[in-house]
Coordinates of C-alpha atoms in Angstrom, one line a residue:
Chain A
X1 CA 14.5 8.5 -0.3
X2 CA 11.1 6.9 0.1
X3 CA 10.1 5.1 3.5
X4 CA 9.9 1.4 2.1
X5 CA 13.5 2.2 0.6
X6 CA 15.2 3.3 3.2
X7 CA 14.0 0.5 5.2
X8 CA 15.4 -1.8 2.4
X9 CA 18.6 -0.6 2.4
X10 CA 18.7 -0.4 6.3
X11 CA 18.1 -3.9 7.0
X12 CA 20.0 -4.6 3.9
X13 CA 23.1 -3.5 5.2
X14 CA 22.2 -4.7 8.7
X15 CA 22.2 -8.6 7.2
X16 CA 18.0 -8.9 7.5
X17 CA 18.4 -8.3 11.4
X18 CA 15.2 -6.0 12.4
X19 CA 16.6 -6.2 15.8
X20 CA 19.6 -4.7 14.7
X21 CA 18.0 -1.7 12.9
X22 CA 15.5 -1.1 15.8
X23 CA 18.1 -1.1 18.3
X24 CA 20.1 1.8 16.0
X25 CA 17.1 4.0 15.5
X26 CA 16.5 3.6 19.3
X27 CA 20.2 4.3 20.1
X28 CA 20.2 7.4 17.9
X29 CA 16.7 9.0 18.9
X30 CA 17.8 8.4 22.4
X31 CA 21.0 10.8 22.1
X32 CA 18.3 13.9 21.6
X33 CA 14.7 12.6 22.4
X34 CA 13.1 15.9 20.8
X35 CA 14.6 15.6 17.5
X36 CA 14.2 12.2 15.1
X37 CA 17.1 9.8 15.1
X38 CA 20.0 11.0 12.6
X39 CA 20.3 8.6 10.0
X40 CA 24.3 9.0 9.8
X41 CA 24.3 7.6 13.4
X42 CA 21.9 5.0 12.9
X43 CA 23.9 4.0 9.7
X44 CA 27.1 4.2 11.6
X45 CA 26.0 2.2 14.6
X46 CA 24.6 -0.5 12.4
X47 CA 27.8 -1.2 11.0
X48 CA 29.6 -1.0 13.9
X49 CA 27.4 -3.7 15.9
X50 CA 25.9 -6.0 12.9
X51 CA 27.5 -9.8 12.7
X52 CA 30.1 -11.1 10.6
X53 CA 28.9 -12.7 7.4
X54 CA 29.2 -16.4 8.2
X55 CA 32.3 -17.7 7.1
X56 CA 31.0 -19.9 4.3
X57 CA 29.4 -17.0 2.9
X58 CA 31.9 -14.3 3.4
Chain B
X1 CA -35.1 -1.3 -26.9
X2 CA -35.7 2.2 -25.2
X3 CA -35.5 0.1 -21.6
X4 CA -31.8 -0.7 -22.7
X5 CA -31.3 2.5 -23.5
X6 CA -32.8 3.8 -19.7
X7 CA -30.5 1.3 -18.4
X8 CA -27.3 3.2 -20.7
X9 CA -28.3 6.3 -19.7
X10 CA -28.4 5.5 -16.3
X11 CA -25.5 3.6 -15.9
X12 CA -23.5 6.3 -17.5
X13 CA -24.9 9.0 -15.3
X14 CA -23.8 7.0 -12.3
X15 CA -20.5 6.6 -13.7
X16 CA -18.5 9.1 -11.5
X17 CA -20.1 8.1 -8.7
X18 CA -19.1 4.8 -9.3
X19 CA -15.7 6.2 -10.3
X20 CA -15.2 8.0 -7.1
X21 CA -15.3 4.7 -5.4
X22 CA -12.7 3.2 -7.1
X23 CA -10.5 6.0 -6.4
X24 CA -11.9 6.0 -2.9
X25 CA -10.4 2.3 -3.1
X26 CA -6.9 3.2 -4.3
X27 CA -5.3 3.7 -0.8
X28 CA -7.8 1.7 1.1
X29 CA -6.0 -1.4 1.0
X30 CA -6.9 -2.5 4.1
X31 CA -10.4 -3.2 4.7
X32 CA -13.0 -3.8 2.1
X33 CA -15.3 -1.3 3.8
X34 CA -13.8 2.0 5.0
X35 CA -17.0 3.3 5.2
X36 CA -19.7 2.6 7.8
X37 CA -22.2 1.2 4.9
X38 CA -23.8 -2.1 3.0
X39 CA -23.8 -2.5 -0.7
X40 CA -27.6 -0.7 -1.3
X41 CA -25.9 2.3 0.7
X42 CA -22.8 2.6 -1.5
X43 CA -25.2 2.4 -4.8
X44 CA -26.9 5.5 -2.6
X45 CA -24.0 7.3 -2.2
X46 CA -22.8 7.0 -5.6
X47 CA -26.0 8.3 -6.7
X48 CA -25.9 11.5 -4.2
X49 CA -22.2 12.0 -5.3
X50 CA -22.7 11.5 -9.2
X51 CA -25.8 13.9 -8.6
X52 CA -24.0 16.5 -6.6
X53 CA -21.2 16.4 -9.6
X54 CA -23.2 16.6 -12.5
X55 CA -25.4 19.8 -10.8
X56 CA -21.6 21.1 -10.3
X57 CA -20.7 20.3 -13.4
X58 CA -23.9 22.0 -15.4
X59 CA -23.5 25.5 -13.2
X60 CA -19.8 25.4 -14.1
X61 CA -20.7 24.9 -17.9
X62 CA -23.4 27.4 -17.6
X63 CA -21.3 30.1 -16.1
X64 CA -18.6 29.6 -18.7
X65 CA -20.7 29.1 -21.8
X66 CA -24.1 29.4 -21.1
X67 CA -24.8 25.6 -21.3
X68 CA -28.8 25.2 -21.4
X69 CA -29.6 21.1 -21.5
X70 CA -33.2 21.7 -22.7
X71 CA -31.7 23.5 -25.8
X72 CA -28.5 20.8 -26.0
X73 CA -30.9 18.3 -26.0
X74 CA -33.9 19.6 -27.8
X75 CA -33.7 17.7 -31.0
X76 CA -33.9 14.5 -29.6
X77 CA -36.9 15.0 -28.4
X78 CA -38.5 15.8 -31.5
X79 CA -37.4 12.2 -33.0
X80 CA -40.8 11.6 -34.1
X81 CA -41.2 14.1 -36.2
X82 CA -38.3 14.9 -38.5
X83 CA -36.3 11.9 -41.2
X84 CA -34.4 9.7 -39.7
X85 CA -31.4 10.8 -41.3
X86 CA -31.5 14.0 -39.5
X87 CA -32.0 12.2 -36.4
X88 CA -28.7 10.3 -37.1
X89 CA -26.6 13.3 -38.0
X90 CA -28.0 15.3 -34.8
X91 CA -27.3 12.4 -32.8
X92 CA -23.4 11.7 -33.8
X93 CA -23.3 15.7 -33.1
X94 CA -24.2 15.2 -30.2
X95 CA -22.3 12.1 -29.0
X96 CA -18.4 13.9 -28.8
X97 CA -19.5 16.3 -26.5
X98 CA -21.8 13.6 -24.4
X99 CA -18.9 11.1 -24.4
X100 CA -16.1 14.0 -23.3
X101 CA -18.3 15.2 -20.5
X102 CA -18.9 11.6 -19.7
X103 CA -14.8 11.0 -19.3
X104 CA -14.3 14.3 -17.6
X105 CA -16.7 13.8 -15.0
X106 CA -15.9 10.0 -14.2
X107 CA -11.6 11.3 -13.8
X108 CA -12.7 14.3 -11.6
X109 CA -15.2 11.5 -9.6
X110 CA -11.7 9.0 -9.8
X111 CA -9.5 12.1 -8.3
X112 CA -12.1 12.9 -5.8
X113 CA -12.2 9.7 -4.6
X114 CA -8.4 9.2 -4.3
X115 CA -7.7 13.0 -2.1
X116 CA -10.7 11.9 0.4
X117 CA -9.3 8.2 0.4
X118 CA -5.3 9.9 1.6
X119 CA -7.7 12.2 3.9
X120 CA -8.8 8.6 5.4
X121 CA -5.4 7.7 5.8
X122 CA -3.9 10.9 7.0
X123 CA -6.2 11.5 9.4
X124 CA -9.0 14.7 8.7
X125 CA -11.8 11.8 7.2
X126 CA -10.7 9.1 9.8
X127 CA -14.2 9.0 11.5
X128 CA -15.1 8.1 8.0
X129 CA -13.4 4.3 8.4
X130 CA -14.9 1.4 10.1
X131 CA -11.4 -0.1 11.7
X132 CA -9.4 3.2 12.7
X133 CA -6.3 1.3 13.8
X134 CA -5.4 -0.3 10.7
X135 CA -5.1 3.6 9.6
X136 CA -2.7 4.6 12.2
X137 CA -0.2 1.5 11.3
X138 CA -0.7 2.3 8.2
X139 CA 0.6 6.3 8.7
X140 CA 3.1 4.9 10.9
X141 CA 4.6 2.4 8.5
X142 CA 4.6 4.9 5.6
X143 CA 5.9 7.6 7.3
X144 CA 9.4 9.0 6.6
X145 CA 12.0 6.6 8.2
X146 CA 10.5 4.7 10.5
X147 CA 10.5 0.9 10.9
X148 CA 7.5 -1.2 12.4
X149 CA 8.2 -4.1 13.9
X150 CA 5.4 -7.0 13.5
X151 CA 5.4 -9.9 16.4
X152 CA 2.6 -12.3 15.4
X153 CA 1.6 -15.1 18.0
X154 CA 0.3 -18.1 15.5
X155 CA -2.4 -20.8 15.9
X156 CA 0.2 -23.3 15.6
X157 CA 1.0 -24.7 18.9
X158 CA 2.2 -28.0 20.1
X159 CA 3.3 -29.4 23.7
X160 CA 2.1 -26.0 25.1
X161 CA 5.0 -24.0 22.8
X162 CA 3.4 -21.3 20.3
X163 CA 5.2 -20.6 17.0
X164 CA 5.6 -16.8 16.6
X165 CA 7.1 -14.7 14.3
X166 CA 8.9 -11.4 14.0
X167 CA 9.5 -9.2 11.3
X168 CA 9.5 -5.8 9.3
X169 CA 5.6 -5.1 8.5
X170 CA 5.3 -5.0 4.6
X171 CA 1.7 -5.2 4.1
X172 CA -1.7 -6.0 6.2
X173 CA -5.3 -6.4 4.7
X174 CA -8.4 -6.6 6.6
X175 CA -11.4 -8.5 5.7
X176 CA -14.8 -6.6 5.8
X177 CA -15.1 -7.9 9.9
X178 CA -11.6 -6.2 10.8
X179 CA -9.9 -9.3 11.6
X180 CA -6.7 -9.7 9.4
X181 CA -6.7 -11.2 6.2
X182 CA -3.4 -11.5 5.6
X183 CA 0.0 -10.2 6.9
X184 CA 3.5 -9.8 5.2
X185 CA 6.8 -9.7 6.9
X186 CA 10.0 -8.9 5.6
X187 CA 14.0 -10.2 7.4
X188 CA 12.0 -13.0 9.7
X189 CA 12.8 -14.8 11.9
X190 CA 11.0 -17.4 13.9
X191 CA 10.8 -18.4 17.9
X192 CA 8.7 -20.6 20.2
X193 CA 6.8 -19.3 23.1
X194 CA 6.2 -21.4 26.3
X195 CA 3.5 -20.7 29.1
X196 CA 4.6 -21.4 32.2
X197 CA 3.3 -21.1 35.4
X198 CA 5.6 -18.2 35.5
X199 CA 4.4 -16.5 32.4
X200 CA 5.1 -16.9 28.7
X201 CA 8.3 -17.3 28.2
X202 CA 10.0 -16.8 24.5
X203 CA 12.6 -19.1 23.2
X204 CA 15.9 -18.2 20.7
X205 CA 15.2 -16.4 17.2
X206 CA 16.2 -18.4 14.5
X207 CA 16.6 -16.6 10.9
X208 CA 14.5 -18.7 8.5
X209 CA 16.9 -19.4 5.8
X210 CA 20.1 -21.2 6.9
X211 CA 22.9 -18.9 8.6
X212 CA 25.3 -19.4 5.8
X213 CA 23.4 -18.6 3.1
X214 CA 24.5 -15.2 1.6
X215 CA 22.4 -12.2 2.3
X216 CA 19.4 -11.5 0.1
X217 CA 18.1 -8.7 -1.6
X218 CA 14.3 -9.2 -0.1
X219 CA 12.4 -12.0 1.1
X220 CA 9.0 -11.6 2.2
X221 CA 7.1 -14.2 4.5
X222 CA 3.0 -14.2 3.9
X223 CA 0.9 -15.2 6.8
X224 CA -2.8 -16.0 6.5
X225 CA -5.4 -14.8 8.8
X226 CA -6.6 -18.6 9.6
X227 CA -3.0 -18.6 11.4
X228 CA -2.8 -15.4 13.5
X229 CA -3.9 -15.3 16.5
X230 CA -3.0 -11.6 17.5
X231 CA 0.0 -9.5 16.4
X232 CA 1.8 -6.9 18.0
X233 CA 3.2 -3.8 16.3
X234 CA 5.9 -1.7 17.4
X235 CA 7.0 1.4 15.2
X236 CA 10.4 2.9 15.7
X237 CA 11.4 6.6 16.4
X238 CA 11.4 8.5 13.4
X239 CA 14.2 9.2 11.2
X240 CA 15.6 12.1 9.9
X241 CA 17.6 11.5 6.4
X242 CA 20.3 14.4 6.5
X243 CA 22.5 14.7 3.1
X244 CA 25.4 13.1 5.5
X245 CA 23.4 10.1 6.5
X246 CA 21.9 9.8 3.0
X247 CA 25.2 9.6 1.9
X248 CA 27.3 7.1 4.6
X249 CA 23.8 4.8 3.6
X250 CA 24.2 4.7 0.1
X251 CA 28.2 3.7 0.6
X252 CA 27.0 1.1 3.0
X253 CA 24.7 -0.3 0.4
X254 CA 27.8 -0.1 -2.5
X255 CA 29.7 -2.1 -0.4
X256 CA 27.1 -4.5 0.7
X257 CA 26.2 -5.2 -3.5
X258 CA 29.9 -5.6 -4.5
X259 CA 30.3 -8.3 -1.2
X260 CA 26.9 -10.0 -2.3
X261 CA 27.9 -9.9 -6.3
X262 CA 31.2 -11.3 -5.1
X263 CA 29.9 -14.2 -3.3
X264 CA 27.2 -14.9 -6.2
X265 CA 30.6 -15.2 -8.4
X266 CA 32.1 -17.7 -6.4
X267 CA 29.3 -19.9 -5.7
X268 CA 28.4 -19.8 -10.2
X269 CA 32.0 -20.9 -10.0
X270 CA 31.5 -23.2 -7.9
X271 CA 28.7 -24.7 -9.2
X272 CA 30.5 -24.8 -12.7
X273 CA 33.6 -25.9 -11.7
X274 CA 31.1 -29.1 -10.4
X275 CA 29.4 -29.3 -13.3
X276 CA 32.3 -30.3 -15.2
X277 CA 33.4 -32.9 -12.8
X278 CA 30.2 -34.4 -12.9
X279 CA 30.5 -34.8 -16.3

């Protein structure tokens, strides 16, 4: 998977919130700071902590 | 006549030179000069570079089939003295080869251009670019999984609050002075920032499309140079994409398409089901 797409579908799937994603990667480089951040675990924490769709919309 | 035919010959000897530049261009996308030069020194350099090719090209032809250019050549310069019709035949003979070696040399100038251009980017020709920086966000941003984070401060500013914005770093162009031509963000949002006599001080960050409008595929914002006043850039650590991760992504992103194509169905429903009131 290419850079741009990845960061596609990550801030897909994290509703368009940057904030979101940065906080992930951040949260799963932090676990072992000498290896990158495992992309399972940033996947997983992004669902975990991304808003509800708005009602309207969901 | 023969002075349009100098200006031919010359133009066409030139030409991978010139074609090395436009593959030098290919990845510089973000300053018009990546090269400490003006316009007379890039017609130099294209004129040392097509040299240096064609003397590479003539040793390589002369190893392999013992080119000689005077003999290659030598019936043109006996145009005066044999019929024109000769001189016609000799000269489409000649033009295949001429016109291949023409091509061959202008591609290998193109593909030149583009491996020192990546060298630019990637960092072993870097001294070679007049804004360095732009290279390093660059690397950053196309690097494998990571995410760069763009805050740009505006010009726009009123009662003492700034409008900034705050978004995933799509693309950034440089005019030929370094300063920023344009920038484009992806999943913005927007916020105010007030100085204080404590500091500056930033305000809540509001999504720019309304919060119940369903999630979007892309949506880019374009900011013009005129309107920046500095940006900050902040790259994330980097990521690495493990089968398992690839994986749990690519489910998330499933599920995420059939929500989105659910709620496109309801709102065409919607919007039917309206229609046909209205009438």
């Amino acid at each position: 998977m290419s850079t741009p797409e990845l960061t596609d579908k990550l801030l897909a799937i994290a509703y368009n919130d940057i904030d979101l994603v940065q906080r992930a990667i951040r949260s799963a480089a932090a676990e072992d700071p000498t290896k990158p951040a495992d992309l399972e675990k940033v996947v997983s924490y992004i669902l975990k902590h991304r808003k509800p769709l708005p009602e309207k919309v969901a | 006549m023969s002075l349009a035919w100098t200006t031919i010959f010359v133009i066409v000897l030139l030409l991978p030179g010139v074609f090395f530049f436009i593959g030098f261009a290919t990845r510089e996308r973000y300053s018009r000069e990546i090269v400490r030069s003006t316009a007379i020194a890039e017609v130099g350099l294209a004129l040392l570079f097509a040299g240096l090719l064609h003397l590479a090209a003539w040793q390589i032809l002369y190893w392999s089939i013992g080119f000689s250019p005077a003999r290659f050549l030598r019936p043109l310069g006996m145009y005066d003295r044999i019929p024109t019709w000769l001189m016609f035949e000799y000269g489409f003979e000649l033009l295949w080869p001429i016109l291949w070696y023409v091509v061959v040399t202008a591609i290998i100038g193109f593909v030149i251009g583009m491996l020192a251009a990546g060298m630019v980017v990637s960092g072993p020709l870097r001294f070679l670019a007049t804004h360095k920086w732009v290279y390093q966000v660059q690397k950053f941003s196309g690097r494998r999984g990571r995410v760069v984070t763009a805050y740009v401060m505006t010009t726009t500013a009123e009662s003492g609050k700034i409008l900034m914005y705050k978004g995933s770093l799509q693309e950034l162009y440089l005019d030929a002075e370094g300063k920023i031509a344009y920038i484009v963000l992806r999943s913005c949002s927007r916020y105010l920032m007030r100085i204080d006599e404590e500091g500056p001080v930033t305000g809540t960050q509001l999504p720019l499309f309304k919060d119940d409008s369903p999630p979007r595929s892309w949506d880019y914002l374009m900011i013009s140079g005129d309107n920046i006043a500095n940006v900050l850039f902040d790259p994330s650590p980097e990521i690495e994409q493990t089968k398992a991760g690839s994986r749990a992504l690519e489910k998330a992103v499933a599920e995420l398409t059939k929500k989105v194509e659910a709620v496109e169905a309801k709102v065409s429903r919607r919007g039917w089901s309206r229609g046909r009131k209205s009438s």
